[in-house]
Coordinates of C-alpha atoms in Angstrom, one line a residue:
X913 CA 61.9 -31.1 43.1
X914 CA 63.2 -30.7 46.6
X915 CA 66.7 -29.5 45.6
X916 CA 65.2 -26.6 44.2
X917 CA 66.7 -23.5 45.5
X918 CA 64.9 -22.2 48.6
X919 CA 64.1 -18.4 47.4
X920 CA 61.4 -19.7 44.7
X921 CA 57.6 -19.3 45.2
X922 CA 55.8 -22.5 45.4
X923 CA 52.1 -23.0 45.1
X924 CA 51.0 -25.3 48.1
X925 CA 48.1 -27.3 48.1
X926 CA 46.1 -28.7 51.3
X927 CA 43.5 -31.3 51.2
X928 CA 41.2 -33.2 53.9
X929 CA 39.6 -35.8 52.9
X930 CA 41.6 -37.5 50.7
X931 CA 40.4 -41.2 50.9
X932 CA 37.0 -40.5 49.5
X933 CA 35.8 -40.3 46.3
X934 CA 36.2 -36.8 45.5
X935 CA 39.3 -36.3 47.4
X936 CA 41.5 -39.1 45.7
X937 CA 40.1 -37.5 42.1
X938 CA 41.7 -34.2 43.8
X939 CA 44.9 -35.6 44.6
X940 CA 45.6 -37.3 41.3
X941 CA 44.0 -33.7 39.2
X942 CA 46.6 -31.9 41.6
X943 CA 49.8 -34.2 41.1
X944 CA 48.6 -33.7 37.4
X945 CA 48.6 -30.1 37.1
X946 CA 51.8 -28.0 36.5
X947 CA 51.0 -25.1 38.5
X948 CA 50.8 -27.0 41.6
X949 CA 54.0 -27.7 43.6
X950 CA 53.0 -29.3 46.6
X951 CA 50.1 -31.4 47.9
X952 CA 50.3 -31.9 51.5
X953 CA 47.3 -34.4 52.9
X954 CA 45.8 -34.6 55.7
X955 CA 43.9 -37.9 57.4
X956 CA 44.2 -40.2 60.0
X957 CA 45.6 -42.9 58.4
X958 CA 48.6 -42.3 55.6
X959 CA 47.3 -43.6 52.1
X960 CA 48.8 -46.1 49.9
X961 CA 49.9 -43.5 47.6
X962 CA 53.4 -42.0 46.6
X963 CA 54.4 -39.0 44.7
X964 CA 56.6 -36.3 44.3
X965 CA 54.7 -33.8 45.1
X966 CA 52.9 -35.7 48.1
X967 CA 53.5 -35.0 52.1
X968 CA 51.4 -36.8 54.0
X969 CA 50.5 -35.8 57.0
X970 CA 48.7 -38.1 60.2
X971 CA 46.1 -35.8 62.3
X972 CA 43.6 -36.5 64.9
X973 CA 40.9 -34.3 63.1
X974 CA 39.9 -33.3 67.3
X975 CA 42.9 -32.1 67.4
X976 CA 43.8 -30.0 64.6
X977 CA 44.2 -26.9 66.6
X978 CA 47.5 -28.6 68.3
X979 CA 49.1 -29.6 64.9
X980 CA 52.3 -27.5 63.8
X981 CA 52.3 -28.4 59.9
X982 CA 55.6 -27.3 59.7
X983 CA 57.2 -29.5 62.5
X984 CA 55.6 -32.5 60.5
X985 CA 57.3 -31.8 57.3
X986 CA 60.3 -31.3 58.8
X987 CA 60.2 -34.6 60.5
X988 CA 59.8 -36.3 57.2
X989 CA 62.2 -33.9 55.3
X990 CA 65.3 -36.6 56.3
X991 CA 66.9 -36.7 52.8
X992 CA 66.0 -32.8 52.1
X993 CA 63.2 -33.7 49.2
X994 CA 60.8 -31.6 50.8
X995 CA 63.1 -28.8 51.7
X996 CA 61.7 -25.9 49.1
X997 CA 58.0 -26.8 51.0
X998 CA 59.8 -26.5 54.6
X999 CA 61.2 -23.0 53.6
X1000 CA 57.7 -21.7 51.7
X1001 CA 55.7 -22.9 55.2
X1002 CA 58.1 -21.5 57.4
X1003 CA 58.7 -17.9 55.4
X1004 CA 54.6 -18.0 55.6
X1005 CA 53.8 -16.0 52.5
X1006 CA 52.7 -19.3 49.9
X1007 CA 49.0 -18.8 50.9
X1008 CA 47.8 -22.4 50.4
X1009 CA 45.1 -23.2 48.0
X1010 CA 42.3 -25.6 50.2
X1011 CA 40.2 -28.2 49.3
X1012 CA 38.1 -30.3 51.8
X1013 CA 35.7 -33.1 50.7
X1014 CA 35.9 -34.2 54.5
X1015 CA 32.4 -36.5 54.9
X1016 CA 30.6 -39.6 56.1
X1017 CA 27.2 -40.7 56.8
X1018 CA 24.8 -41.3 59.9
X1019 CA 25.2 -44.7 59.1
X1020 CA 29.3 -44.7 58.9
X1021 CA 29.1 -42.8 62.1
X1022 CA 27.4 -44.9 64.5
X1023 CA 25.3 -41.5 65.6
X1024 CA 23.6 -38.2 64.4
X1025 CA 26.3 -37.0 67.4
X1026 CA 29.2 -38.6 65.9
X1027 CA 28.1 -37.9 62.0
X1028 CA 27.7 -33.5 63.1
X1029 CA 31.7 -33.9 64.9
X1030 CA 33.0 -35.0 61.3
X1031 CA 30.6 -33.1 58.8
X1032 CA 30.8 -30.1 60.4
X1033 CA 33.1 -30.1 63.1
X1034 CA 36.2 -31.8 61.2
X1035 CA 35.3 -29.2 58.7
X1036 CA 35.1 -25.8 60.6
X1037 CA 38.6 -27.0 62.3
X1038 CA 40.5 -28.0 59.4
X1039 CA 39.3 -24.0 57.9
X1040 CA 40.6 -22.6 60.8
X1041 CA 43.8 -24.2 60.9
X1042 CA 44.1 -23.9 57.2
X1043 CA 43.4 -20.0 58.0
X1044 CA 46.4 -20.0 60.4
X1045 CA 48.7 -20.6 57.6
X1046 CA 47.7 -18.0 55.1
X1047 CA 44.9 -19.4 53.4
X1048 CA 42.7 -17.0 51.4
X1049 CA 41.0 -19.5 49.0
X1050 CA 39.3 -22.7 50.2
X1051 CA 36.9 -25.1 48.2
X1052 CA 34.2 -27.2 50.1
X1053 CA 32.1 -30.4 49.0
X1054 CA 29.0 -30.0 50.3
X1055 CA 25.8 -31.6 48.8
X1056 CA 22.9 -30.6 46.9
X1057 CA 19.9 -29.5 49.1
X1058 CA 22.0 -28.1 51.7
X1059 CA 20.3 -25.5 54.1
X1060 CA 20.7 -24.8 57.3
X1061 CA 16.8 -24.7 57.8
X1062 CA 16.2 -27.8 56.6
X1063 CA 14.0 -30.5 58.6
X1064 CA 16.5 -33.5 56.9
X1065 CA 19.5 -33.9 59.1
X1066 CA 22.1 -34.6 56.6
X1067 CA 20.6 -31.3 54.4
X1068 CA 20.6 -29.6 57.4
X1069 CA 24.0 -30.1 58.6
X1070 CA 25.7 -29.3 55.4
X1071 CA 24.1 -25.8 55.3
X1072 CA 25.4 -25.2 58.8
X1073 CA 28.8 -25.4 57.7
X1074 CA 28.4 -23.8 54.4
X1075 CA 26.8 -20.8 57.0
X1076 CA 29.8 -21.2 58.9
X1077 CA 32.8 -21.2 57.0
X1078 CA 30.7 -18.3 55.1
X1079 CA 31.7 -16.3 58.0
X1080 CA 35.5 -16.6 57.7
X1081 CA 37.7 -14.5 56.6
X1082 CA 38.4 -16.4 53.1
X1083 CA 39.0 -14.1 50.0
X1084 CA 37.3 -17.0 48.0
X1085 CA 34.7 -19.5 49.4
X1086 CA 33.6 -22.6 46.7
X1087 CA 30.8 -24.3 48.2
X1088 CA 30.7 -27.2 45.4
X1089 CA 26.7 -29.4 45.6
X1090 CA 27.4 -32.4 43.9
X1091 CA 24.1 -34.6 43.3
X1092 CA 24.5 -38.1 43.7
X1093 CA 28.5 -39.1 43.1
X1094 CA 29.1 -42.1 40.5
X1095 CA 33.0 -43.4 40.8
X1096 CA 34.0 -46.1 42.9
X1097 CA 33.2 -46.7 46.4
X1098 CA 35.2 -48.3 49.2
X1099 CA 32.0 -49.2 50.7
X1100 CA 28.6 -50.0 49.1
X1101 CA 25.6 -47.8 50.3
X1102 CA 22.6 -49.6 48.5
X1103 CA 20.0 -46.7 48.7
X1104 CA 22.3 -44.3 47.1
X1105 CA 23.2 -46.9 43.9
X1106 CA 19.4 -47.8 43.8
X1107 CA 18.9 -43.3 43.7
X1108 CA 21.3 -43.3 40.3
X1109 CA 19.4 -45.6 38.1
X1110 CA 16.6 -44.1 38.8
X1111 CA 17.7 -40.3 38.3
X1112 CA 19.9 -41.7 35.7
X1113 CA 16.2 -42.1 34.4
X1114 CA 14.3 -39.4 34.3
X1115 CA 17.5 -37.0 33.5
X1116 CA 17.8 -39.1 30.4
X1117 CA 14.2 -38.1 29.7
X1118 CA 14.8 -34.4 31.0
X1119 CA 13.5 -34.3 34.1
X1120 CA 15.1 -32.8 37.1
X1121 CA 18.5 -31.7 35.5
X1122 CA 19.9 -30.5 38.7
X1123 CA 19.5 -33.6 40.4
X1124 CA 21.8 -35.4 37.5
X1125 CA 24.4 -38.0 39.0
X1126 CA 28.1 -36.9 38.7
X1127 CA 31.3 -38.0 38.9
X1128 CA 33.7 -37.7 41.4
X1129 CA 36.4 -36.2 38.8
X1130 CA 34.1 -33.7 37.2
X1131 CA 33.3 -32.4 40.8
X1132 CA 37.6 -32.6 41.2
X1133 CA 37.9 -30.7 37.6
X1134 CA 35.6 -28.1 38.9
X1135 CA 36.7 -27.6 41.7
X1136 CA 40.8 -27.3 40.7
X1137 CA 39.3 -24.6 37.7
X1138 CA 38.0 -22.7 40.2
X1139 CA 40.5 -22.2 43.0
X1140 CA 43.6 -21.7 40.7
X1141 CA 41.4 -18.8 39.0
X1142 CA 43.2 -15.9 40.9
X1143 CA 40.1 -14.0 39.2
X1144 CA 37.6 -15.5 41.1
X1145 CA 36.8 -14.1 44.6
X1146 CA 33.9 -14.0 47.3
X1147 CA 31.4 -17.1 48.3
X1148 CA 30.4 -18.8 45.5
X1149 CA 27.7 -21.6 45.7
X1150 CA 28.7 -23.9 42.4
X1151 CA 25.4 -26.4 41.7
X1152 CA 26.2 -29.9 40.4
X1153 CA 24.3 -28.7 36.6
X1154 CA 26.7 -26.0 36.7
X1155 CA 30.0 -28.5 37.6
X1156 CA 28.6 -30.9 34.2
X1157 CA 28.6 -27.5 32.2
X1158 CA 32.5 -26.8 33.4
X1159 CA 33.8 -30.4 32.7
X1160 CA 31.9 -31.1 29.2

């Protein structure tokens, strides 16, 4: 793939966030899909994961403003394989497609301090770097109930970005509100396994559709249909009932 001649378009893919739930669904939907030529990751440790179309690429997320994408590829383009993404990134007209399912929680955190700096500041940085190379599309994973007025921290902070990277110059914003995620967990957070039987529940007996558990590749499949539709433009706020409908 990285002998291919340097004149040829290539559609580049960024994702943050990678190591979550989510995010490792998006990577292996992406390496998956033939329209997609490159997926270059960003985190702050590299993942235990090879592919072809993978570049990984270690960031200090408080420090995204000082990282030159380009001079990390071409550190790790020894042999030439990623020699066709060096030339797209440097000729700067491959608008990347970007996904971020960047997140934690208070508890992961330490602090409601420390959880804002990665669920919204992380966030806001990694848009505007992604912005610096040409990106016009961007998909977000926010959560259902987000709203910048709301009196519940978490809820609350997840609207601010949503308000936030609304005002960016994106031609397409996905702002994707999963309910509660099902897939498999690094870590075990006991409230939220204790939330799914019981919304597992009453949506079997028809209450409270919206609030429906998902999984982490239905909210990837919706969120890869979306961004490679050209069609689709503007801020779009896509509900978790709305990602079950797309990945029946």
């Amino acid at each position: 793939m990285g002998k291919e001649p340097a004149g040829m378009n290539h559609r580049i893919v960024f994702v943050a966030g990678s190591s979550g739930m989510v995010g490792m669904q998006l990577l292996h939907q992406l390496f998956q899909h033939p329209e997609v030529d490159w997926v270059v990751s960003f985190g702050r440790r590299e993942l235990a994961l090879k592919h072809q179309k993978l570049v990984q690429v270690k960031v200090n997320f408080d420090r995204l403003d000082q990282v030159d994408v380009v001079d990390e590829v071409r550190k790790q383009n020894r042999g030439g394989d990623f020699q066709s993404l060096l030339v797209a990134l440097e000729r700067g007209d491959d608008r990347p497609l970007v996904f971020c399912s960047l997140g934690t929680t208070i508890r992961q955190a330490g602090s409601k301090d420390d959880f804002y700096r990665i669920d919204h500041d992380y966030v806001i940085s990694f848009a505007r770097m992604s912005l610096r190379y040409g990106a016009k599309r961007f998909a977000y994973v926010s959560a259902i109930g987000a709203d910048a007025q709301s009196s519940i921290f978490y809820n609350k902070v997840k609207g601010t970005v949503e308000d936030d990277l609304r005002r960016m110059d994106f031609e397409y914003l996905g702002l994707f509100q999963p309910s509660l995620l099902l897939g498999d967990r690094k870590e075990n957070r006991l409230g939220e396994e204790v939330g799914k039987v019981l919304m597992r529940a009453v949506t079997f007996l028809g209450l409270f559709k919206k609030y429906k558990p998902i999984y982490d590749h239905q909210v990837a499949r919706a969120m890869v249909k979306k961004m490679l539709n050209s069609q689709t433009t503007g801020n779009e706020t896509i509900t978790s009932l709305e990602m079950h409908k797309m990945t029946k």
